[in-house]
GROMACS .gro file of C-alpha atoms in nm:
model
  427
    1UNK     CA    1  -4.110   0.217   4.294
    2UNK     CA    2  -4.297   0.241   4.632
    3UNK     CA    3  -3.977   0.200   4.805
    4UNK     CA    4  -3.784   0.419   4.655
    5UNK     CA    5  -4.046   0.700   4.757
    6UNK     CA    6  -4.078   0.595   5.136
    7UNK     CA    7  -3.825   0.509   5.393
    8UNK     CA    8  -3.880   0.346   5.686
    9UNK     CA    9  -3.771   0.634   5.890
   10UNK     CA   10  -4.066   0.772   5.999
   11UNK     CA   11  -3.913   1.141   5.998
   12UNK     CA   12  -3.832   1.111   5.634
   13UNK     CA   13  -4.178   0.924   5.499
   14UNK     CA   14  -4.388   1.191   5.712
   15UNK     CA   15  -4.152   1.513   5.543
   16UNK     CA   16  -4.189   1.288   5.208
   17UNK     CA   17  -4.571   1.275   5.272
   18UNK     CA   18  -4.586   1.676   5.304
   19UNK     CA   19  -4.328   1.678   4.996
   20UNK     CA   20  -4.598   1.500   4.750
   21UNK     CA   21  -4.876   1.737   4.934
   22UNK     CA   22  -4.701   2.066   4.856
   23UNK     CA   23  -4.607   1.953   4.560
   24UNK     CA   24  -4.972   1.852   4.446
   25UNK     CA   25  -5.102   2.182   4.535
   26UNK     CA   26  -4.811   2.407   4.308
   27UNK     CA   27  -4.832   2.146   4.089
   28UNK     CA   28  -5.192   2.184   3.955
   29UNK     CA   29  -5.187   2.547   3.996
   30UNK     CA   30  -4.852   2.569   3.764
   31UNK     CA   31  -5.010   2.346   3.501
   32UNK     CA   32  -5.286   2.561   3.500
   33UNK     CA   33  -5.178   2.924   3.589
   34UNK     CA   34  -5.124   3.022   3.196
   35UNK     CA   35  -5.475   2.996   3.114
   36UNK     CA   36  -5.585   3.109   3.447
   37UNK     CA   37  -5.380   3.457   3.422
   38UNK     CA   38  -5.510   3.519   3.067
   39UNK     CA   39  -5.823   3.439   3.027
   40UNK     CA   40  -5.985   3.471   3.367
   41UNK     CA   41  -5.818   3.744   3.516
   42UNK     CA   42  -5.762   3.910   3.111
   43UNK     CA   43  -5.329   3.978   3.121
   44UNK     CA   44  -5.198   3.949   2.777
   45UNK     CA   45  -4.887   3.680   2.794
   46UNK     CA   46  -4.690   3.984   2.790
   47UNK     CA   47  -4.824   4.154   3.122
   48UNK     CA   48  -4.790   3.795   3.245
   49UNK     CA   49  -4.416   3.758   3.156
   50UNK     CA   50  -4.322   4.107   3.277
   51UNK     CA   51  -4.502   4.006   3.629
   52UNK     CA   52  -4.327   3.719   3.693
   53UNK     CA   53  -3.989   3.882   3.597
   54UNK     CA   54  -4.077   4.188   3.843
   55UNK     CA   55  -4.157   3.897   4.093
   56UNK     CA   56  -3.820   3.769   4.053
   57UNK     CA   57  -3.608   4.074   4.051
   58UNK     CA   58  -3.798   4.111   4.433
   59UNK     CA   59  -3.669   3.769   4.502
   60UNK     CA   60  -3.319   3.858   4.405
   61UNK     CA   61  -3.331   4.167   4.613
   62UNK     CA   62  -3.506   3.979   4.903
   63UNK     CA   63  -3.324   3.607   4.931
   64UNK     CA   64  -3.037   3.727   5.213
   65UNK     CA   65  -3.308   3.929   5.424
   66UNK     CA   66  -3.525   3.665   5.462
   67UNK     CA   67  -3.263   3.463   5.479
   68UNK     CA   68  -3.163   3.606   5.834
   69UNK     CA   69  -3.490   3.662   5.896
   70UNK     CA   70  -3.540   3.271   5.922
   71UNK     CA   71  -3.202   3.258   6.163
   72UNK     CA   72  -3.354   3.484   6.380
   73UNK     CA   73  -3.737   3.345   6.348
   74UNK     CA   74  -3.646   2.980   6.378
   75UNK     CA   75  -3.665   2.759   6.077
   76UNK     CA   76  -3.916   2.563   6.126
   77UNK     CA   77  -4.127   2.881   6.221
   78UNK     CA   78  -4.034   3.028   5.972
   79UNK     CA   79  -4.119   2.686   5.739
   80UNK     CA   80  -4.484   2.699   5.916
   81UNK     CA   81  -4.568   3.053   5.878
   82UNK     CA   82  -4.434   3.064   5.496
   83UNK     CA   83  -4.634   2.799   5.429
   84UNK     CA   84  -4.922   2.937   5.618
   85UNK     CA   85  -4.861   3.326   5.361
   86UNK     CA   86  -4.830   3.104   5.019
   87UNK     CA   87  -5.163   2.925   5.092
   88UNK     CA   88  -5.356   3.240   5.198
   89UNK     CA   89  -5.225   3.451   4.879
   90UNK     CA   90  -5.260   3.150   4.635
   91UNK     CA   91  -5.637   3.204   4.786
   92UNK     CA   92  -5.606   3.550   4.729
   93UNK     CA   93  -5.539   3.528   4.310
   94UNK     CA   94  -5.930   3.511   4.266
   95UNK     CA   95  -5.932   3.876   4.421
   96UNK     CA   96  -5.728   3.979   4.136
   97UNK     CA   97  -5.885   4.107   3.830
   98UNK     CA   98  -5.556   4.359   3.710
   99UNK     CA   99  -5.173   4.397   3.616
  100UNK     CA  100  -5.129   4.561   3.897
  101UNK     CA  101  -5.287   4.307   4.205
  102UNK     CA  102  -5.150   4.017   3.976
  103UNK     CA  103  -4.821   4.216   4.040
  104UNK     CA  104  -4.875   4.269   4.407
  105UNK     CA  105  -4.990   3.960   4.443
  106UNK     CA  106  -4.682   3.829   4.246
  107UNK     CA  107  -4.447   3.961   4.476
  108UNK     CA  108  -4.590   3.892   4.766
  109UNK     CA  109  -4.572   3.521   4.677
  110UNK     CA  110  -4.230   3.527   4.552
  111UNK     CA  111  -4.136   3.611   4.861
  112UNK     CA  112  -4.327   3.407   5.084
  113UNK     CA  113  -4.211   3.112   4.928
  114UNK     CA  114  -3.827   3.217   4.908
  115UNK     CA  115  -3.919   3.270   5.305
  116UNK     CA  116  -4.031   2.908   5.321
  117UNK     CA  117  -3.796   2.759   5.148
  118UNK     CA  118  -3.531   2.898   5.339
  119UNK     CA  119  -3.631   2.761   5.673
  120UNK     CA  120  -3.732   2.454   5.506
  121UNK     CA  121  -3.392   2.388   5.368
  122UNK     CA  122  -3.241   2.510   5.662
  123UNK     CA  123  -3.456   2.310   5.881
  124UNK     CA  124  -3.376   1.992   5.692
  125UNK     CA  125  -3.006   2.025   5.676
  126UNK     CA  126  -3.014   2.004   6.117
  127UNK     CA  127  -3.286   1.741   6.157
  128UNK     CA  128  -3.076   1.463   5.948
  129UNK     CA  129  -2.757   1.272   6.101
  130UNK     CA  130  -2.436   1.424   5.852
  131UNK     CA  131  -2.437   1.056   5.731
  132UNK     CA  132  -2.776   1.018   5.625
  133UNK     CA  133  -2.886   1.374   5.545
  134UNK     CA  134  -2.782   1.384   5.117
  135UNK     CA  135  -2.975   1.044   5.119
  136UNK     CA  136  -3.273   1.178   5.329
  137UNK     CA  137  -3.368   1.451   5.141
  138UNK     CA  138  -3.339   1.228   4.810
  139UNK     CA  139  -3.653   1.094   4.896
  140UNK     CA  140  -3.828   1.435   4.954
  141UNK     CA  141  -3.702   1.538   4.625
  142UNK     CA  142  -3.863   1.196   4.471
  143UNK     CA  143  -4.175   1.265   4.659
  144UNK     CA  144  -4.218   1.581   4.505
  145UNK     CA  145  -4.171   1.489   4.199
  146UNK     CA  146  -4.471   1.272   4.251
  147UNK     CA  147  -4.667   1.479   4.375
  148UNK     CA  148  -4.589   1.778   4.126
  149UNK     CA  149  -4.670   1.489   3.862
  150UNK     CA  150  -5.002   1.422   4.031
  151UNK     CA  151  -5.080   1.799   4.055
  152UNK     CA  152  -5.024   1.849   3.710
  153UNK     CA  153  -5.285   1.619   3.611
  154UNK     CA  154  -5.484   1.740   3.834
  155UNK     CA  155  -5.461   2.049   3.630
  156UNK     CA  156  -5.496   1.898   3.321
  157UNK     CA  157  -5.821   1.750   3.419
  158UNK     CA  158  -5.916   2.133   3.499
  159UNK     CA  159  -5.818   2.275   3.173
  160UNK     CA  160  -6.012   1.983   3.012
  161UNK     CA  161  -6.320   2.011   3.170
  162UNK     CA  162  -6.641   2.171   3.017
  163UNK     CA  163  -6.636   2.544   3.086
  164UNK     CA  164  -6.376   2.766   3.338
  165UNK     CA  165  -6.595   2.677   3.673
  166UNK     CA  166  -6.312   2.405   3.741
  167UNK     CA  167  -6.017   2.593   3.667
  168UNK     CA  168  -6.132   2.877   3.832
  169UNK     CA  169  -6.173   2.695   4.135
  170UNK     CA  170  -5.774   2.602   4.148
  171UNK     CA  171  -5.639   2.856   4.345
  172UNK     CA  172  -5.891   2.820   4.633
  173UNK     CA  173  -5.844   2.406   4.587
  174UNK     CA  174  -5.455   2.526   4.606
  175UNK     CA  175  -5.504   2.745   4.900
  176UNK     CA  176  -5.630   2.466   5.077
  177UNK     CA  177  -5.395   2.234   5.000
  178UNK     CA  178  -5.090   2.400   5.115
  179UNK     CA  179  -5.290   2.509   5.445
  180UNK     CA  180  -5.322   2.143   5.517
  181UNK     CA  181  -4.923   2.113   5.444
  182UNK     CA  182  -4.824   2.393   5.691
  183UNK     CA  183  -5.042   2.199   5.946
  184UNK     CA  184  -4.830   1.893   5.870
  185UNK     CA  185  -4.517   2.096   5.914
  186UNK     CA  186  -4.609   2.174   6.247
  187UNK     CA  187  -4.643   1.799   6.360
  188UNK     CA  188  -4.263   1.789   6.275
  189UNK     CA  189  -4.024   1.797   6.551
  190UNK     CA  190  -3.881   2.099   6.699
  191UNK     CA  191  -3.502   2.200   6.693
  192UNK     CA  192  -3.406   2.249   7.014
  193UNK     CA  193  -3.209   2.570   6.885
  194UNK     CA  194  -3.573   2.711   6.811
  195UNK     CA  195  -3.575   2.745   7.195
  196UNK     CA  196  -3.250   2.869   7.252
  197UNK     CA  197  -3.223   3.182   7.036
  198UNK     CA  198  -3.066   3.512   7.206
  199UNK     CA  199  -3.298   3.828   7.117
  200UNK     CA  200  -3.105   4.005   6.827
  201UNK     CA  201  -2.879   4.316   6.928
  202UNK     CA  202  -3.038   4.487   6.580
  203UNK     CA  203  -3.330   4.463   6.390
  204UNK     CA  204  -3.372   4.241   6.174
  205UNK     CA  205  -3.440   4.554   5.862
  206UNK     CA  206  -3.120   4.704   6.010
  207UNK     CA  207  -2.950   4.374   5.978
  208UNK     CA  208  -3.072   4.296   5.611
  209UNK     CA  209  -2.979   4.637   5.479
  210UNK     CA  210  -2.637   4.587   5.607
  211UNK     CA  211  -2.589   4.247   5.475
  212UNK     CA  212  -2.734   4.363   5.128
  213UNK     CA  213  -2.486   4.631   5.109
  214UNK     CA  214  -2.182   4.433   5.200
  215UNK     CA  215  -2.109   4.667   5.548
  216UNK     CA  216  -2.192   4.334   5.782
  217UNK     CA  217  -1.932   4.411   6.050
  218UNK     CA  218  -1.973   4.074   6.169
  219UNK     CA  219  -1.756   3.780   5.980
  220UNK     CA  220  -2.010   3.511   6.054
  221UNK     CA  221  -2.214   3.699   5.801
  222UNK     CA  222  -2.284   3.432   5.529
  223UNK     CA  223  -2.192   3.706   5.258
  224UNK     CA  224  -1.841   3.740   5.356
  225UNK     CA  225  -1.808   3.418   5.273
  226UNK     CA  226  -1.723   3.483   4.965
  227UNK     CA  227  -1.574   3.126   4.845
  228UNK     CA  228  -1.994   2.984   4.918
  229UNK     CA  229  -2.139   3.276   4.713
  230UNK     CA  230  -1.919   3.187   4.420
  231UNK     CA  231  -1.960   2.780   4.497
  232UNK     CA  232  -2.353   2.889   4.482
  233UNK     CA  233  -2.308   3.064   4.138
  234UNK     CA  234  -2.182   2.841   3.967
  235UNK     CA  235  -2.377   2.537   4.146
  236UNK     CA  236  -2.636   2.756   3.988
  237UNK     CA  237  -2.485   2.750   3.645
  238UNK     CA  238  -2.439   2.380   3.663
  239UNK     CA  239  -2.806   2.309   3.713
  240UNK     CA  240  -2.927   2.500   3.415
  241UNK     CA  241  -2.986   2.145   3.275
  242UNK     CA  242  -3.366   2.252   3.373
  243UNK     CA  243  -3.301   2.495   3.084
  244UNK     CA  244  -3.201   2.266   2.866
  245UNK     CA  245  -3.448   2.003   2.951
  246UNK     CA  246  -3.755   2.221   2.966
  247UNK     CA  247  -3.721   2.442   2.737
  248UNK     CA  248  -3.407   2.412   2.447
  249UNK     CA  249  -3.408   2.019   2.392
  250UNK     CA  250  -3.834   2.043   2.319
  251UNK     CA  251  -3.759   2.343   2.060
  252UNK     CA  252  -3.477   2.188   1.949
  253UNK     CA  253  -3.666   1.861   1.865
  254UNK     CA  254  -3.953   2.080   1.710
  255UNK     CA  255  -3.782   2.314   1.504
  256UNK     CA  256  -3.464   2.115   1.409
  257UNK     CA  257  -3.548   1.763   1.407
  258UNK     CA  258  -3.752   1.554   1.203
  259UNK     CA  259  -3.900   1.383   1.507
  260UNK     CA  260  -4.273   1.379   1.604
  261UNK     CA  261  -4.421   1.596   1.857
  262UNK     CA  262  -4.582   1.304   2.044
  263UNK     CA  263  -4.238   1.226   2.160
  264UNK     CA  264  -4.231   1.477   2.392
  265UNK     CA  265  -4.469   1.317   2.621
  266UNK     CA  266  -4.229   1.020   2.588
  267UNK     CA  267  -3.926   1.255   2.713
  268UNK     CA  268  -4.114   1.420   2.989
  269UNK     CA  269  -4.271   1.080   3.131
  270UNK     CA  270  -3.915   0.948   3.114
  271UNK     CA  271  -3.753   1.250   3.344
  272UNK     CA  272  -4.028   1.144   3.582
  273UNK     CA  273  -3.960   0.817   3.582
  274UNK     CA  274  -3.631   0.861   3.608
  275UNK     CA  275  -3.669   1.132   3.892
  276UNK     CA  276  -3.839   0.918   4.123
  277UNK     CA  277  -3.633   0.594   4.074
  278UNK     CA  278  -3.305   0.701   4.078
  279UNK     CA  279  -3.266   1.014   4.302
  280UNK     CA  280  -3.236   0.848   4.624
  281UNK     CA  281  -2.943   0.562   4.407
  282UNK     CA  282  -2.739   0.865   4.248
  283UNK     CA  283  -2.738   1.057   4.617
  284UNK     CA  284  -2.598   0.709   4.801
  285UNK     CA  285  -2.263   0.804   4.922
  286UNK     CA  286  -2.266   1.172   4.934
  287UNK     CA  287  -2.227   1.326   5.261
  288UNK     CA  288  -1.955   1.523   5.279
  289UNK     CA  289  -1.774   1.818   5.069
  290UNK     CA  290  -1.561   1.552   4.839
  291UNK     CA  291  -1.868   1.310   4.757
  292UNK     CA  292  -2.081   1.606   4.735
  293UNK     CA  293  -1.805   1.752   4.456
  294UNK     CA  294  -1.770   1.436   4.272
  295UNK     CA  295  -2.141   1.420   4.231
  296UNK     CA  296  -2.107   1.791   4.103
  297UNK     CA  297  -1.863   1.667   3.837
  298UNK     CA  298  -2.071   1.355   3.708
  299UNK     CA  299  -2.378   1.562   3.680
  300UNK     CA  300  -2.145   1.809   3.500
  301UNK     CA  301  -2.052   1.490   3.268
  302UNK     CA  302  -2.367   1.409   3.162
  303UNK     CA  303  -2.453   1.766   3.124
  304UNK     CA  304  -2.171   1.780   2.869
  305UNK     CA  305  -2.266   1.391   2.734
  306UNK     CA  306  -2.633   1.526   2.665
  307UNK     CA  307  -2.509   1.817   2.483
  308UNK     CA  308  -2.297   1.623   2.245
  309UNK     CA  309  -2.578   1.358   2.138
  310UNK     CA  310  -2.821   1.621   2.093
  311UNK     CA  311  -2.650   1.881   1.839
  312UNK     CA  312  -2.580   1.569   1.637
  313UNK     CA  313  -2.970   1.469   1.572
  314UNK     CA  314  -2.958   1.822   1.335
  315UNK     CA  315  -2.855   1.562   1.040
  316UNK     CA  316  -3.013   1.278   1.145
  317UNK     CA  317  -3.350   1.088   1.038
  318UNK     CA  318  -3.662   0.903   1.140
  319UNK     CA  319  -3.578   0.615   1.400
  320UNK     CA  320  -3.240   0.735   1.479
  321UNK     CA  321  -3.298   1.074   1.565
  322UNK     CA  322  -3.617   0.958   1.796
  323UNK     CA  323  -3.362   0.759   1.994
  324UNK     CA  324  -3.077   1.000   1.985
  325UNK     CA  325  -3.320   1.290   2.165
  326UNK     CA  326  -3.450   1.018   2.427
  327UNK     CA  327  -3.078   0.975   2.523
  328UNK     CA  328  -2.979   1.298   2.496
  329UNK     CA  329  -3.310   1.372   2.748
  330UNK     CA  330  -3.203   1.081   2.990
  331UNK     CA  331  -2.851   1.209   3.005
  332UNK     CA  332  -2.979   1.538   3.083
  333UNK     CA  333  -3.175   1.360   3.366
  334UNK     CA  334  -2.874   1.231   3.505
  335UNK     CA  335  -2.722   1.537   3.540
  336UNK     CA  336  -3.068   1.665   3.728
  337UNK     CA  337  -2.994   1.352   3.977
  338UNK     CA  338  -2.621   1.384   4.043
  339UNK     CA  339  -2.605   1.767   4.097
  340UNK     CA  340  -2.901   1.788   4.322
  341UNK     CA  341  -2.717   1.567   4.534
  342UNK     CA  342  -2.418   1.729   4.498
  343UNK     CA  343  -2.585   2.083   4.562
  344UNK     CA  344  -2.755   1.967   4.902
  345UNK     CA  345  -2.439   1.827   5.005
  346UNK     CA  346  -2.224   2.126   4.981
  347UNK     CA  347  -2.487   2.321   5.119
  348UNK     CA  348  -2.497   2.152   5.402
  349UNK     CA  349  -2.190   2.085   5.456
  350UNK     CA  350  -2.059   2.442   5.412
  351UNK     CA  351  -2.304   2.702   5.589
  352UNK     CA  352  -2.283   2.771   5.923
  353UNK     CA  353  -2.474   2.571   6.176
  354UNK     CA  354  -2.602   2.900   6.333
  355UNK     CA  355  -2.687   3.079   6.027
  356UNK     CA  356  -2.814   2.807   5.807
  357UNK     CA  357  -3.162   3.039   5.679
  358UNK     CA  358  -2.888   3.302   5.614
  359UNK     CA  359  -2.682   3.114   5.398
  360UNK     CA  360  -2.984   2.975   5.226
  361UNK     CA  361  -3.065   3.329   5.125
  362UNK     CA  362  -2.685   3.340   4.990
  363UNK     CA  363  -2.709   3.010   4.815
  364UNK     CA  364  -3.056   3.130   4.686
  365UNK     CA  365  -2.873   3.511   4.571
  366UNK     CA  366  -2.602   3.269   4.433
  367UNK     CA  367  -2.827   3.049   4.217
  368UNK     CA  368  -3.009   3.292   4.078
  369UNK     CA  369  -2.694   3.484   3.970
  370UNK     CA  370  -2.611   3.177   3.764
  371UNK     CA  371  -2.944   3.043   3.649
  372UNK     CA  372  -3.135   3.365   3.537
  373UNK     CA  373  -2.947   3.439   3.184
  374UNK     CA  374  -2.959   3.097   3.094
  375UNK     CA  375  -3.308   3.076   2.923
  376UNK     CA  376  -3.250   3.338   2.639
  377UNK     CA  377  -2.846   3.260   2.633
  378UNK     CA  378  -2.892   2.829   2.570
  379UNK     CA  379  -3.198   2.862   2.320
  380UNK     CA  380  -2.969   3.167   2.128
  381UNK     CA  381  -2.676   2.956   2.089
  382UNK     CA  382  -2.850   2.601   2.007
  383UNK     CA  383  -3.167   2.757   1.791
  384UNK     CA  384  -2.967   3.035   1.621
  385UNK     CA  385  -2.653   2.931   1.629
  386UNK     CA  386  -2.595   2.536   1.595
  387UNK     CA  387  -2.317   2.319   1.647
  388UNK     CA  388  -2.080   2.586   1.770
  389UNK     CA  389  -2.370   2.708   1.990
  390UNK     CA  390  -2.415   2.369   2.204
  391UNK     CA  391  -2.058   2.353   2.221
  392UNK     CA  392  -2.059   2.653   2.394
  393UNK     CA  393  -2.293   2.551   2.632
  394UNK     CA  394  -2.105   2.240   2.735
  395UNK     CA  395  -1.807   2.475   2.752
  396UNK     CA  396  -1.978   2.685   3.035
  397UNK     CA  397  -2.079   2.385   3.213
  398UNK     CA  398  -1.724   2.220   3.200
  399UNK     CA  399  -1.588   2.590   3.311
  400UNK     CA  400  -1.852   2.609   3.612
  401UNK     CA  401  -1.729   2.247   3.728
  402UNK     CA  402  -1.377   2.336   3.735
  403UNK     CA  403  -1.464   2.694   3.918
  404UNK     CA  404  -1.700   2.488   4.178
  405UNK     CA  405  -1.376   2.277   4.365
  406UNK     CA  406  -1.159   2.555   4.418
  407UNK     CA  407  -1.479   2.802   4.570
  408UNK     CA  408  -1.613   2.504   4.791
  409UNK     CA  409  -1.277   2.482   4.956
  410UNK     CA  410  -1.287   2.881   4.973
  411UNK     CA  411  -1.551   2.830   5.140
  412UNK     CA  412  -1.456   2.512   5.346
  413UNK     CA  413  -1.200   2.777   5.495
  414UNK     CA  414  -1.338   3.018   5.535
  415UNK     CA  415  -1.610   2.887   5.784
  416UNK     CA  416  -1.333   2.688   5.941
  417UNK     CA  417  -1.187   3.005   5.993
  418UNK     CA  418  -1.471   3.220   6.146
  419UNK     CA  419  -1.594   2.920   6.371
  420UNK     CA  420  -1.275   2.876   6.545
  421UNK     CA  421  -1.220   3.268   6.605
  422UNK     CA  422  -1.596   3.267   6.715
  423UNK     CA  423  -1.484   2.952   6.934
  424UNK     CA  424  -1.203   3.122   7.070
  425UNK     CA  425  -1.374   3.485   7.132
  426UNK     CA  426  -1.662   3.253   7.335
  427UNK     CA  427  -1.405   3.036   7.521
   0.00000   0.00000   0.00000
């Protein structure tokens, strides 16, 4: 298991060391943040849901901005000081005593970490070789996965302990946390692009407005490439299988099933399991726009697969239907594993090398697009409205996979396009 965690590249075990770090320190906040919001600070769940939605809608708005922001910044800057803002307003949550600083507060987080992750990404996809890159950040997503697993029960320990002192105490232990993984980001080598930027010809508000309202003049501008916002849409739709892992398949089994609640742990422990093992084996081979597409289209299989042996445990009893939700949860994990890949791949593969925090934000504007109707949309048509309503489901994902080949190679184009006019303008 060790060595499917840790290379022996010592770029990729010390980013997979500050993957399980990071990871620890959202992790254990996460499993505890529920609790913390209502019953220290006093939100109802309701305050607590419309927050988080008014936190995303400022993502949404925000994810091309800060996108170029990154370009212009430098990623890895951008990656240190991002880190640096989430770990001094995780600190800041025990300031909050309101709707409106948990709001504020909200927001400001949201953002920061959209920031980060943007020159994170971005900063990953140039520090790997093209070969090894799919592969190399397969064992930062397993490392995470540890580490979120660790931070959650961390977390649970909190929430079990004998009064709130220990629970309390989670954002600060968060706080410092992530300020010990910006410091590791800083040990990590520079790009020499980082050196080399030109000082912009606008600023960067000026730019952001005009990318956000479509008058970019220039055609390197990630959102006129229109073929990778659509890709990133429905890359989006296809990993809803988050929805239905985390939240439909455990109502499902609840509500419609005659199996116990216990086996929930059982499902959960298994994606973990399964997470860490196999991501770096189902990314093997993926480097380039085809491999990155046919890993689209087998997570898109067992998207589909998962869909099918689940609907059918409706009618089924004791033994049968225990095993029949433990596949349909694995095969739901496979299409977690084979997606990711494929996502990182095409990603890579098909921003610009310039304007890779841009097209983050794009990717980011993208995903959301297709990810943020699917909560209420999948538990509607399995919960209310059956057989008919997973079929559904599988039919958007099998619709999504046959939209995503003909918008990568949109895309694929279209930055072939721009690069050799911006080639030709330079030469």
């Amino acid at each position: 298991m060790l060595s499917r965690i840790l290379s022996d590249d010592p770029l990729i075990r010390a980013m997979s060391y500050q993957s399980v770090l990071s990871a620890f320190g959202e992790g254990a906040f996460l499993t505890g943040s529920a609790f913390y919001f209502t019953q220290v600070v006093g939100l109802s769940a309701a305050q607590v849901g419309l927050g988080l939605t008014i936190g995303g809608l400022a993502v949404f708005a925000g994810s091309v901005p800060l996108g170029r922001l990154a370009d212009r910044v430098g990623t890895r800057r951008t990656w240190i000081l991002g880190s640096a803002l989430e770990a001094l307003l995780f600190a800041s949550w025990v300031l909050v005593d309101g709707f409106a600083g948990f709001v504020a507060v909200t927001i400001a987080l949201d953002l920061a970490q959209t920031w980060a992750r943007a020159g994170r990404n971005a900063y990953r996809f140039e520090v790997f070789p093209r070969e090894t890159r799919v592969r190399s950040l397969a064992y930062m997503r397993a490392s995470r996965n540890v580490g979120y697993t660790l931070g959650a029960g961390a977390g649970g320990m909190a929430l079990a302990a004998p009064g709130n002192g220990p629970i309390m105490a989670i954002p600060i232990v968060t706080a410092a946390i992530l300020a010990a993984n910006a410091v590791l980001v800083t040990r990590l080598p520079r790009l020499s692009r980082e050196d080399e930027a030109a000082a912009p010809t606008e600023s960067p508000l000026e730019g952001a407005l005009e990318a956000m309202s479509g008058r970019r003049r220039d055609p390197r501008a990630a959102l006129r490439n229109r073929g990778f916002l659509v890709m990133s849409t429905f890359d989006g739709v296809l990993s809803t299988h988050q929805v239905l892992l985390n939240v439909v398949i455990p109502l499902w089994l609840v509500q419609e099933t005659d199996a116990p609640r216990e086996l929930l742990a059982l499902l959960f422990g298994t994606n973990t399991v399964m997470a860490v093992a196999l991501q770096v084996a189902a990314a093997r081979g993926v480097a380039d726009v085809t491999s990155s597409l046919r890993a689209q289209r087998r997570g898109a299989f067992f998207f589909v697969l998962s869909c099918a042996i689940v609907l059918v445990t409706h009618d089924t009893v004791g033994w049968v239907t225990i095993a029949l939700v433990w596949l349909g949860h694995v095969t739901v994990t496979g299409a977690e594993l084979y997606q990711s890949a494929g996502q990182w791949g095409l990603q890579a593969e098909l921003s610009d090398p310039d304007r890779r925090g841009e097209y983050q934000g794009v990717a980011n504007l993208g995903y959301t697009m297709g990810t943020v109707w699917a909560p209420a949309a999948f538990t509607f048509l399995a919960m209310e409205v059956g057989t008919w309503g997973w079929l559904s489901i599988a039919a958007i994902v099998v619709l999504a996979a046959l939209g995503l080949t003909p918008a990568a190679r949109a895309a694929e184009r279209h930055l072939a396009r721009v690069t050799a006019v911006g080639g030709a303008a330079a030469g």
